């Protein structure tokens, strides 16, 4: 530094100019700063020495074609592989018959393009017979020079998550439910016991927004700023995390193998990140998608077993298959003007509808996947809107059709009932001229459905039954304060509820004879949730809907209130779902037939449970009485110890001894007029 300072302070030369400073390093100077520290950003762009083969990929399982079809094959290959970079060389080896050998060589402009193509297109399904096997050309040398000395892979430690179905083994068959309260600050899991909620797990800030159970109840999903966490097992340990910043919505496949997440924060043109489908078992990302419209969630709808999933595209329907997550047959189904679609809950059928277009009527179409065969088409006229409702066994499809007049006003509503199990899928029609508030099929494979129609104060509920050859009206009830229909998961029993903007009225109805078992009210109720068995139901006032009287009440299926649980800023209650029963239809039928034999042991268990509860109550009361007597004895001792002080303050007179000083007290008698009764005596 001294040398540099001297050079800078040098005097001007004879020409009047300053001498040029000498910036050379001293002979003994050692530079301790590396180029990576100073120029790390530039060194990343430094050209690397390569022999040219790093940009070459080998594509196997390519169709073997002759010269007449080669140009068409080349165009298809270019279209697929040019998405990942510019291809500068193509080579299609041929055999003696002038046919391609089934593998090709492609060269990109850079090795990065080649790596990208391998990662995205290896396993790409071109058609039913050909799926590409894509590798880097350099990998052949690497695999050819593998050492003959084999080293066994290191054994990875097995992470035991325990029994993920443990809650199904409860001896009393109690169900579980999750509760978010304290304005979202606390989350708890409870058993629903006869004595009331029994806490299993409770944590602070377990989720940042809300929670969601998987369809079969195996996993509990919690939301966080960085993504989703899944919890399971007896201790609710975290078994998987999915990194998706800003995630807002999720959905599970019915098989619980895959999870779909949506975030509006991260998305790029080349790497879709708005919607991601994850493998729950491994935590790996299976595929990402762009999202143009989040008005309807879920965007992807799954088939009943998770084998297919679909989404609406512009004038089309895109159906994907698992586990490849590729587009079915590599092309979308062209459907001009498609408005909505829905999967059958039991078969590979898709129902969709399209609106009217000039002289073309509106249509409801049943499509069979993967053949894309139209099973049934129903033409409709003067249609404003359609809503599709599947019966949970897939035996019937009800399409609610809102019809309009020429002035574009909604005039009436039709229900088109498709009989899916009958030949050529016949359609029955039910017309209701009132406005429709709610519609719901009876679960558990029932053939009944309920409709709320009309306007307040004359809201009616109508129950229909789909029999062979006709749809008959079973019962109509009027003057109902309701805007929601909640069927028991086991069928037969239904609740008509007036939620949110109504008073919170609840009517419990047995549809076997249409008796009203109970009519009650949970004022300002916002939610009604049946448990998976159909034995219990809760009504709740959520803090997200109202800021006062936040609580949930537990009822039995007959409408008898069992528990009232007030919780500070109660937000959400969700029952833990149960997987489908393993019993066959014949076994269930036999159980119902011999119910009296089974009911005896359950009645005995109920009496023992009640007896146990009585014993616990008696023991609790006995302990309270014992504590009271001990406390009383303690106070009596203190009272006797203070007697000299009392005598001194009262002039030696013990006023507590009433019998010895009775003359010192004046007796005062007070009379009260009760009533006057006049009795007439006859002569």
XYZ file of C-alpha atoms in Angstrom:
683
model
C 0.000 0.000 0.000
C 2.912 2.345 0.696
C 4.167 1.807 -2.844
C 0.734 2.622 -4.268
C 0.496 5.762 -2.127
C 3.922 6.942 -3.302
C 2.956 6.486 -6.925
C -0.242 8.442 -6.448
C 1.641 11.305 -4.802
C 4.357 11.484 -7.497
C 5.235 14.973 -8.825
C 4.488 16.039 -12.446
C 7.090 15.231 -15.109
C 8.845 17.685 -17.398
C 5.952 17.812 -19.861
C 3.580 18.900 -17.143
C 1.772 15.620 -16.970
C 1.490 13.376 -13.971
C 3.467 10.174 -14.177
C 1.415 7.071 -14.854
C 1.055 5.190 -11.533
C 2.511 1.687 -11.290
C -0.178 -0.848 -10.231
C 1.988 -3.953 -10.497
C 2.162 -6.215 -7.444
C 5.303 -6.546 -5.385
C 7.413 -9.647 -5.985
C 6.478 -11.158 -2.626
C 2.725 -10.362 -2.922
C 0.352 -13.338 -2.510
C -3.240 -13.002 -3.821
C -5.556 -14.836 -1.402
C -8.837 -13.979 -3.196
C -10.042 -16.603 -5.679
C -11.712 -15.941 -9.005
C -14.871 -17.683 -7.756
C -15.297 -15.063 -5.028
C -14.827 -12.114 -7.367
C -16.470 -13.366 -10.575
C -18.816 -16.144 -9.531
C -21.712 -14.827 -11.649
C -19.538 -14.591 -14.783
C -17.824 -17.929 -14.270
C -21.210 -19.636 -14.320
C -21.533 -18.529 -17.962
C -18.014 -19.573 -18.864
C -18.049 -21.939 -21.873
C -17.172 -25.494 -20.952
C -15.026 -27.758 -23.034
C -17.119 -30.547 -24.579
C -16.775 -33.021 -27.389
C -20.300 -32.412 -28.761
C -21.960 -35.625 -27.635
C -23.303 -34.045 -24.411
C -26.122 -32.518 -26.482
C -27.143 -35.824 -28.088
C -30.002 -37.988 -26.860
C -31.046 -41.488 -27.878
C -34.775 -42.189 -28.213
C -35.790 -45.861 -28.148
C -39.179 -47.544 -28.736
C -39.856 -45.379 -31.805
C -42.250 -46.911 -34.392
C -40.525 -48.839 -37.190
C -41.718 -47.358 -40.497
C -40.785 -47.439 -44.160
C -39.804 -44.572 -46.414
C -43.427 -43.725 -47.239
C -44.229 -42.957 -43.563
C -40.859 -41.606 -42.467
C -41.638 -37.939 -43.112
C -44.823 -38.143 -41.036
C -42.913 -39.790 -38.169
C -40.213 -37.119 -38.332
C -42.797 -34.343 -38.105
C -44.355 -35.957 -34.998
C -40.925 -36.410 -33.379
C -39.939 -32.804 -34.090
C -43.198 -31.490 -32.660
C -42.702 -33.411 -29.409
C -38.967 -32.890 -28.848
C -38.600 -29.326 -30.142
C -40.513 -28.076 -27.090
C -37.310 -28.479 -25.062
C -34.837 -26.795 -27.426
C -33.759 -26.389 -31.043
C -32.818 -29.656 -32.738
C -29.829 -29.282 -35.086
C -29.251 -32.913 -36.116
C -31.550 -35.913 -36.597
C -30.504 -39.449 -37.447
C -32.900 -42.358 -38.127
C -30.907 -45.616 -38.550
C -32.395 -48.040 -41.112
C -32.133 -51.770 -41.709
C -31.605 -53.659 -44.976
C -35.335 -53.363 -45.798
C -35.133 -49.544 -45.677
C -37.146 -49.465 -42.434
C -36.212 -47.526 -39.328
C -34.712 -49.648 -36.554
C -36.897 -48.313 -33.726
C -34.381 -45.880 -32.215
C -33.151 -42.433 -33.279
C -30.468 -39.854 -32.386
C -31.301 -36.190 -31.798
C -28.796 -33.390 -31.177
C -29.747 -30.131 -29.414
C -27.885 -26.839 -29.418
C -26.887 -27.226 -25.751
C -26.484 -30.030 -23.185
C -29.081 -28.345 -20.937
C -31.752 -28.875 -23.607
C -30.813 -32.550 -23.832
C -31.070 -33.041 -20.063
C -34.446 -31.274 -20.047
C -35.785 -33.490 -22.829
C -34.680 -36.673 -21.026
C -36.291 -35.651 -17.728
C -39.642 -34.754 -19.336
C -40.006 -37.264 -22.170
C -38.624 -40.497 -20.766
C -41.683 -42.738 -20.579
C -43.735 -40.495 -22.883
C -46.594 -42.531 -24.354
C -46.800 -41.966 -28.107
C -49.591 -44.480 -28.644
C -50.860 -47.758 -27.173
C -47.836 -49.724 -28.446
C -45.011 -47.186 -28.092
C -43.679 -45.405 -25.012
C -40.378 -43.553 -25.473
C -37.242 -44.559 -23.577
C -35.055 -41.434 -23.690
C -31.414 -41.323 -22.515
C -28.378 -39.106 -22.912
C -25.805 -40.457 -25.353
C -23.115 -40.005 -22.719
C -25.003 -42.364 -20.391
C -24.124 -45.299 -22.649
C -20.422 -44.822 -21.941
C -21.134 -44.417 -18.251
C -23.149 -47.630 -18.061
C -20.691 -49.515 -20.280
C -17.824 -48.693 -17.921
C -19.500 -49.775 -14.720
C -17.124 -51.607 -12.428
C -17.502 -55.364 -12.134
C -17.112 -55.078 -8.366
C -20.675 -54.799 -7.173
C -21.339 -53.053 -3.915
C -24.677 -53.794 -2.311
C -26.775 -50.688 -1.669
C -26.924 -49.429 1.867
C -30.008 -50.492 3.696
C -32.229 -47.500 4.322
C -33.859 -47.280 7.740
C -37.545 -48.112 7.698
C -39.703 -45.356 9.064
C -42.629 -46.936 10.850
C -45.660 -44.641 10.931
C -47.644 -47.124 13.001
C -51.147 -48.299 12.239
C -52.721 -45.586 10.113
C -56.185 -47.172 10.587
C -55.940 -47.347 14.372
C -59.077 -45.319 15.108
C -61.210 -48.017 13.448
C -60.198 -50.483 16.193
C -61.897 -48.554 18.994
C -63.773 -51.083 21.152
C -66.850 -48.838 21.432
C -66.804 -47.854 17.727
C -66.656 -44.166 18.598
C -65.937 -41.707 15.807
C -63.493 -38.818 15.805
C -63.814 -35.216 14.723
C -61.478 -32.247 14.386
C -62.290 -28.845 15.864
C -60.691 -25.485 15.116
C -61.384 -22.816 17.730
C -59.937 -19.714 19.368
C -60.253 -17.954 16.028
C -58.033 -20.532 14.303
C -55.267 -20.462 16.915
C -55.979 -23.950 18.291
C -56.888 -27.278 16.689
C -58.052 -30.373 18.580
C -59.128 -33.949 17.826
C -61.920 -35.492 19.943
C -63.602 -38.849 20.432
C -67.392 -38.646 20.255
C -68.259 -40.648 23.391
C -71.571 -41.068 25.194
C -70.217 -38.974 28.060
C -69.254 -36.118 25.776
C -66.180 -35.033 23.775
C -62.990 -36.800 24.893
C -59.795 -35.031 23.835
C -57.189 -37.045 21.888
C -54.793 -34.362 20.650
C -54.678 -30.589 20.923
C -52.104 -28.209 19.475
C -51.580 -24.491 19.057
C -51.109 -23.116 15.527
C -51.441 -26.587 14.048
C -52.760 -24.976 10.860
C -52.736 -21.435 9.520
C -56.167 -21.532 7.858
C -58.234 -24.730 8.095
C -57.845 -28.523 8.039
C -59.060 -31.247 5.710
C -59.482 -35.017 6.158
C -58.624 -37.368 3.302
C -61.610 -39.245 1.755
C -61.046 -42.432 3.792
C -59.934 -40.641 6.956
C -56.314 -41.822 6.853
C -54.669 -38.385 6.747
C -55.254 -34.968 8.272
C -54.033 -32.116 6.048
C -52.989 -28.781 7.552
C -52.260 -25.560 5.658
C -49.099 -23.488 6.001
C -47.507 -20.605 4.118
C -44.854 -22.921 2.666
C -47.201 -25.789 1.773
C -49.239 -28.713 3.073
C -48.425 -31.153 5.885
C -50.048 -34.573 6.333
C -50.519 -36.130 9.779
C -51.514 -39.675 10.720
C -51.111 -42.414 13.319
C -52.071 -42.579 16.984
C -49.898 -39.574 17.909
C -50.781 -37.620 14.741
C -47.152 -37.434 13.638
C -46.172 -35.619 10.466
C -45.612 -38.198 7.745
C -45.187 -35.993 4.659
C -44.684 -32.374 3.607
C -45.452 -30.834 0.221
C -43.670 -27.593 -0.624
C -46.098 -25.286 -2.436
C -45.787 -21.656 -1.181
C -49.059 -19.777 -0.745
C -51.231 -22.893 -1.079
C -54.928 -22.109 -0.656
C -56.923 -25.134 -1.872
C -56.376 -28.884 -1.935
C -58.191 -31.970 -3.163
C -57.585 -35.710 -2.739
C -58.065 -38.515 -5.203
C -60.730 -41.004 -4.006
C -58.032 -43.689 -3.599
C -55.968 -41.376 -1.313
C -52.903 -41.945 -3.505
C -52.699 -38.424 -4.965
C -53.269 -34.877 -3.733
C -53.910 -31.727 -5.783
C -52.794 -28.324 -4.463
C -53.448 -24.820 -5.781
C -51.464 -21.640 -5.159
C -51.832 -18.310 -6.990
C -48.331 -17.136 -6.013
C -45.933 -19.271 -8.050
C -46.352 -20.009 -11.735
C -44.114 -19.677 -14.770
C -44.737 -20.124 -18.460
C -42.223 -22.928 -18.881
C -42.717 -24.627 -15.502
C -46.388 -24.752 -14.405
C -46.674 -24.391 -10.628
C -50.195 -23.058 -9.998
C -51.706 -26.547 -9.708
C -49.539 -29.482 -8.643
C -50.483 -33.144 -8.346
C -48.445 -35.003 -5.694
C -47.854 -38.647 -4.899
C -48.841 -38.982 -1.231
C -46.773 -42.139 -0.645
C -43.464 -40.702 -1.859
C -44.066 -36.942 -1.613
C -42.893 -36.480 -5.210
C -44.400 -34.054 -7.681
C -46.149 -35.933 -10.489
C -47.180 -33.031 -12.715
C -47.830 -29.300 -12.693
C -50.534 -27.355 -14.524
C -51.373 -23.764 -15.300
C -54.604 -22.350 -13.892
C -56.643 -19.868 -15.886
C -59.783 -19.875 -13.723
C -60.265 -20.825 -10.061
C -63.962 -19.971 -9.872
C -64.864 -23.665 -9.678
C -62.903 -25.921 -7.357
C -61.880 -28.653 -7.709
C -60.607 -27.924 -11.203
C -59.706 -31.579 -11.675
C -62.452 -34.130 -11.089
C -61.511 -37.750 -10.371
C -63.060 -41.021 -11.431
C -64.404 -43.201 -8.620
C -61.144 -45.151 -8.173
C -58.594 -42.462 -9.042
C -57.577 -44.083 -12.336
C -58.585 -41.031 -14.400
C -58.976 -37.321 -13.760
C -60.332 -34.631 -16.053
C -60.651 -30.880 -16.452
C -62.546 -28.615 -18.814
C -60.493 -27.019 -21.573
C -61.573 -24.388 -24.069
C -64.243 -26.151 -26.133
C -63.094 -29.511 -24.890
C -62.503 -31.943 -22.071
C -59.009 -33.117 -21.132
C -58.902 -36.581 -19.564
C -55.667 -37.790 -17.965
C -54.709 -41.224 -16.711
C -52.598 -42.390 -13.792
C -49.875 -43.237 -13.009
C -48.388 -41.727 -16.211
C -50.373 -38.472 -15.797
C -50.427 -38.158 -19.540
C -53.339 -37.015 -21.659
C -55.546 -39.959 -22.572
C -54.803 -40.954 -26.181
C -52.652 -37.789 -26.402
C -55.552 -35.529 -27.308
C -58.468 -33.738 -25.682
C -62.099 -34.537 -26.380
C -63.500 -31.746 -28.555
C -66.822 -30.538 -27.105
C -68.034 -27.209 -28.436
C -69.232 -24.933 -25.599
C -69.012 -27.437 -22.725
C -70.294 -25.840 -19.500
C -69.936 -28.518 -16.824
C -69.212 -32.215 -16.351
C -69.304 -34.872 -13.640
C -67.942 -38.414 -13.130
C -70.138 -41.344 -12.184
C -69.385 -42.410 -8.571
C -69.165 -46.091 -9.593
C -68.269 -46.384 -13.312
C -66.081 -44.785 -15.974
C -68.881 -42.534 -17.252
C -68.682 -38.775 -17.697
C -71.857 -36.708 -17.913
C -71.547 -33.236 -19.457
C -73.881 -30.627 -20.882
C -73.628 -28.001 -23.599
C -75.926 -24.968 -24.021
C -78.089 -24.108 -27.001
C -76.362 -22.561 -30.011
C -78.664 -21.003 -32.614
C -80.727 -23.916 -33.931
C -78.745 -26.566 -32.056
C -80.492 -27.631 -28.828
C -78.801 -27.962 -25.460
C -77.531 -31.456 -24.772
C -76.749 -33.737 -21.859
C -74.335 -36.457 -22.979
C -73.124 -39.597 -21.244
C -69.610 -40.537 -22.366
C -67.846 -43.808 -21.607
C -64.107 -43.614 -20.856
C -61.600 -44.567 -22.244
C -63.428 -45.545 -25.458
C -65.084 -42.092 -25.665
C -68.341 -43.747 -26.700
C -71.544 -41.727 -26.379
C -73.843 -43.927 -24.295
C -76.824 -41.546 -24.237
C -77.652 -38.079 -25.540
C -80.639 -36.042 -24.341
C -81.684 -32.899 -26.238
C -83.116 -30.028 -24.189
C -84.765 -26.738 -25.163
C -85.116 -23.282 -23.557
C -82.348 -24.098 -21.083
C -80.857 -21.505 -18.746
C -78.718 -23.774 -16.544
C -78.104 -27.449 -15.750
C -76.878 -29.090 -12.558
C -75.917 -32.759 -12.393
C -76.551 -34.913 -9.310
C -75.428 -38.554 -9.185
C -76.953 -41.090 -6.849
C -74.041 -42.352 -4.732
C -74.184 -45.880 -6.217
C -74.264 -44.547 -9.770
C -77.644 -46.157 -10.519
C -79.290 -42.830 -11.403
C -78.272 -39.430 -12.695
C -80.553 -36.468 -12.053
C -80.046 -33.379 -14.224
C -81.760 -30.273 -12.855
C -82.759 -28.149 -15.852
C -83.787 -24.518 -15.351
C -85.975 -23.427 -18.263
C -86.596 -19.875 -19.452
C -89.281 -18.040 -21.371
C -88.676 -15.971 -24.480
C -88.108 -12.956 -22.208
C -85.188 -14.858 -20.609
C -86.927 -15.251 -17.251
C -86.685 -18.559 -15.389
C -90.111 -20.121 -15.698
C -89.884 -23.677 -14.335
C -87.553 -26.508 -13.464
C -87.357 -30.043 -14.823
C -85.574 -33.027 -13.326
C -84.324 -35.437 -15.978
C -83.743 -38.837 -14.310
C -81.351 -41.131 -16.246
C -81.662 -44.834 -15.370
C -78.038 -45.906 -15.777
C -78.536 -49.645 -15.196
C -81.292 -50.139 -17.747
C -80.949 -50.863 -21.445
C -80.413 -47.749 -23.626
C -80.552 -45.570 -20.456
C -84.201 -44.412 -20.424
C -84.976 -40.944 -19.036
C -87.895 -39.937 -16.786
C -88.998 -36.347 -16.312
C -90.325 -34.546 -13.217
C -91.507 -30.933 -13.528
C -91.680 -28.441 -10.650
C -92.824 -24.911 -11.417
C -91.456 -23.385 -8.181
C -87.924 -22.123 -7.719
C -85.603 -24.819 -6.386
C -83.656 -24.218 -3.174
C -81.989 -27.611 -2.697
C -81.839 -31.140 -4.095
C -80.334 -34.309 -2.576
C -80.371 -38.048 -3.265
C -80.822 -40.503 -0.409
C -77.382 -42.067 0.335
C -76.578 -45.764 0.841
C -77.963 -46.667 -2.574
C -81.461 -45.380 -1.883
C -83.914 -44.606 -4.664
C -85.480 -41.570 -2.982
C -84.604 -37.916 -3.461
C -85.761 -34.743 -1.731
C -86.410 -31.320 -3.231
C -86.856 -27.984 -1.432
C -88.910 -25.615 -3.557
C -90.962 -22.439 -3.272
C -90.376 -19.116 -1.597
C -90.600 -18.030 2.016
C -92.922 -18.307 3.882
C -94.329 -21.149 1.705
C -91.275 -23.340 1.265
C -92.170 -26.963 0.562
C -90.216 -30.207 0.607
C -91.167 -33.032 -1.754
C -89.947 -36.611 -1.515
C -89.869 -38.747 -4.664
C -89.100 -42.411 -5.225
C -87.674 -43.833 -8.450
C -89.392 -47.148 -9.082
C -89.369 -49.388 -12.111
C -91.072 -47.499 -14.898
C -91.953 -44.268 -13.085
C -90.969 -41.568 -10.595
C -93.662 -41.188 -7.944
C -94.266 -38.441 -5.392
C -94.221 -39.968 -1.905
C -94.889 -36.946 0.289
C -95.017 -33.157 0.154
C -94.706 -31.025 3.288
C -95.290 -27.279 3.238
C -94.469 -24.237 5.365
C -90.878 -25.218 6.114
C -88.196 -22.854 7.416
C -85.361 -24.534 5.555
C -82.827 -23.936 2.794
C -80.671 -27.088 3.108
C -81.241 -30.844 2.972
C -78.962 -33.179 4.949
C -79.477 -36.927 4.479
C -78.051 -39.358 6.994
C -75.153 -41.337 5.424
C -77.107 -44.515 6.222
C -80.235 -43.219 4.450
C -83.857 -43.056 5.670
C -83.367 -40.083 8.039
C -83.089 -36.514 6.825
C -82.675 -33.068 8.366
C -84.264 -29.944 6.907
C -82.186 -26.998 8.098
C -82.550 -23.245 7.843
C -78.948 -22.039 8.040
C -77.176 -18.683 8.025
C -79.831 -16.216 6.826
C -82.611 -18.238 8.499
C -83.265 -18.834 12.186
C -81.330 -22.077 12.510
C -84.396 -24.321 12.546
C -83.842 -28.097 12.398
C -86.438 -30.735 11.507
C -85.604 -34.424 11.893
C -87.713 -36.581 9.550
C -88.004 -40.364 9.224
C -88.763 -40.983 5.546
C -89.983 -44.550 6.143
C -93.350 -43.093 7.253
C -92.548 -39.329 6.985
C -92.999 -38.617 10.671
C -91.330 -35.552 12.145
C -89.291 -37.003 14.984
C -88.353 -33.587 16.368
C -88.429 -29.907 15.461
C -85.769 -27.817 17.175
C -83.667 -24.721 16.720
C -79.992 -23.862 17.022
C -80.128 -20.096 16.710
C -77.813 -18.655 14.039
C -76.488 -22.128 13.085
C -74.089 -22.043 10.130
C -73.181 -25.725 9.743
C -74.718 -29.194 9.961
C -72.491 -32.290 9.723
C -73.506 -35.967 9.939
C -71.040 -38.461 11.376
C -69.976 -41.304 9.002
C -72.322 -43.840 10.608
C -75.469 -41.711 10.552
C -75.969 -42.097 14.318
C -74.995 -38.568 15.323
C -75.097 -35.107 13.800
C -73.727 -31.760 14.897
C -75.010 -28.239 14.395
C -72.601 -25.369 14.875
C -72.338 -21.587 14.983
C -68.977 -20.795 13.420
C -66.923 -17.739 14.352
C -66.251 -17.383 10.630
C -69.983 -16.734 10.158
C -71.030 -15.086 13.448
C -68.941 -13.492 16.176
C -71.209 -14.470 19.101
C -72.682 -17.663 20.597
C -69.981 -19.815 18.990
C -70.598 -23.459 19.898
C -71.493 -26.857 18.497
C -74.288 -29.155 19.627
C -74.331 -32.935 19.254
C -77.673 -34.605 18.417
C -78.666 -38.181 17.804
C -80.379 -39.133 14.544
C -83.825 -38.737 16.173
C -83.215 -35.088 17.046
C -82.464 -35.525 20.763
C -79.828 -33.104 22.011
C -76.931 -34.956 23.658
C -74.243 -32.342 24.325
C -73.872 -28.588 24.070
C -70.247 -27.591 23.723
C -69.467 -23.889 23.897
C -65.965 -23.057 22.624
C -64.206 -19.728 22.482
C -64.401 -18.515 18.855
C -65.317 -21.940 17.507
C -64.581 -22.073 13.746
C -64.878 -25.522 12.167
C -65.849 -29.113 12.986
C -65.194 -32.004 10.580
C -66.010 -35.663 11.239
C -63.243 -38.111 10.396
C -64.444 -40.198 7.408
C -64.521 -43.988 7.481
C -63.367 -46.221 4.594
C -66.014 -48.334 2.817
C -67.112 -51.424 4.705
C -65.404 -54.721 3.922
C -68.664 -56.612 4.357
C -70.484 -57.875 1.293
C -74.114 -56.982 0.544
C -75.143 -60.498 1.611
C -73.339 -60.170 4.954
C -74.983 -56.819 5.643
C -78.367 -58.309 4.792
C -77.768 -61.208 7.212
C -76.775 -58.813 9.979
C -79.959 -56.796 9.555
C -81.989 -60.007 9.519
C -80.454 -61.171 12.818
C -80.306 -57.747 14.426
C -82.210 -58.909 17.517
C -79.487 -61.413 18.334
C -76.797 -58.770 18.015
C -78.762 -56.072 19.840
C -78.793 -58.082 23.087
C -75.047 -57.847 23.558
C -75.061 -54.150 22.662
C -77.883 -53.441 25.122
C -75.925 -55.243 27.832
C -72.861 -53.187 26.989
C -74.926 -49.988 27.101
C -76.268 -50.905 30.557
C -72.755 -51.647 31.774
C -71.612 -48.341 30.389
C -74.465 -46.540 32.140
C -73.721 -48.460 35.353
C -70.085 -47.472 35.054
C -71.125 -43.884 34.533
C -73.420 -44.118 37.599
C -70.600 -45.540 39.707
C -68.322 -42.764 38.586
C -71.007 -40.202 39.453
C -71.588 -41.737 42.920
C -67.858 -41.805 43.580
C -67.552 -38.204 42.465
C -70.385 -37.126 44.776
C -68.932 -39.132 47.690
C -65.578 -37.419 47.201
C -67.275 -34.019 47.088
C -69.163 -34.784 50.340
C -65.952 -35.920 52.034
C -64.161 -32.743 50.950
C -67.057 -30.666 52.271
C -67.053 -32.397 55.699
C -63.294 -31.915 56.033
C -63.659 -28.267 55.168
C -66.512 -27.888 57.694
C -64.469 -29.538 60.458
C -61.631 -27.142 59.746
C -63.937 -24.130 60.022
C -65.436 -25.436 63.298
C -61.960 -25.623 64.817
C -61.260 -22.059 63.732
C -64.639 -20.997 65.164
C -63.903 -22.530 68.597
C -60.440 -20.998 68.627
C -61.957 -17.519 68.115
C -64.550 -17.869 70.961
C -62.544 -15.907 73.619
C -62.221 -12.981 71.234
C -65.982 -12.984 70.551
C -66.810 -13.019 74.302
C -64.504 -10.097 74.906
C -66.073 -8.054 72.094
C -69.622 -8.848 73.301
C -69.086 -7.992 76.976
C -68.816 -11.578 78.142
C -72.219 -12.534 76.674
C -72.183 -15.564 74.408
C -74.941 -14.638 71.981
C -74.483 -17.948 70.156
C -76.045 -19.821 73.086
C -79.722 -19.122 72.341
C -81.147 -21.526 74.915
C -79.465 -19.946 77.939
C -80.447 -16.370 77.005
C -83.870 -16.918 75.489
C -85.454 -14.165 77.578
C -83.213 -11.567 76.016
C -84.894 -12.109 72.638
C -88.239 -10.638 71.508
C -90.527 -12.837 69.438
C -92.239 -11.179 66.491
C -95.048 -12.919 64.605
C -95.692 -11.862 61.013
C -98.864 -12.920 59.213
C -99.316 -13.011 55.408
C -102.637 -12.882 53.606
C -102.732 -15.841 51.280
C -106.212 -15.991 49.807
C -109.863 -15.521 50.622
C -112.315 -18.262 49.876
C -116.113 -17.901 50.284
C -118.139 -21.048 50.655
C -121.897 -20.858 50.383
C -123.754 -23.257 52.642
C -127.044 -24.518 51.435
C -130.051 -24.648 53.759
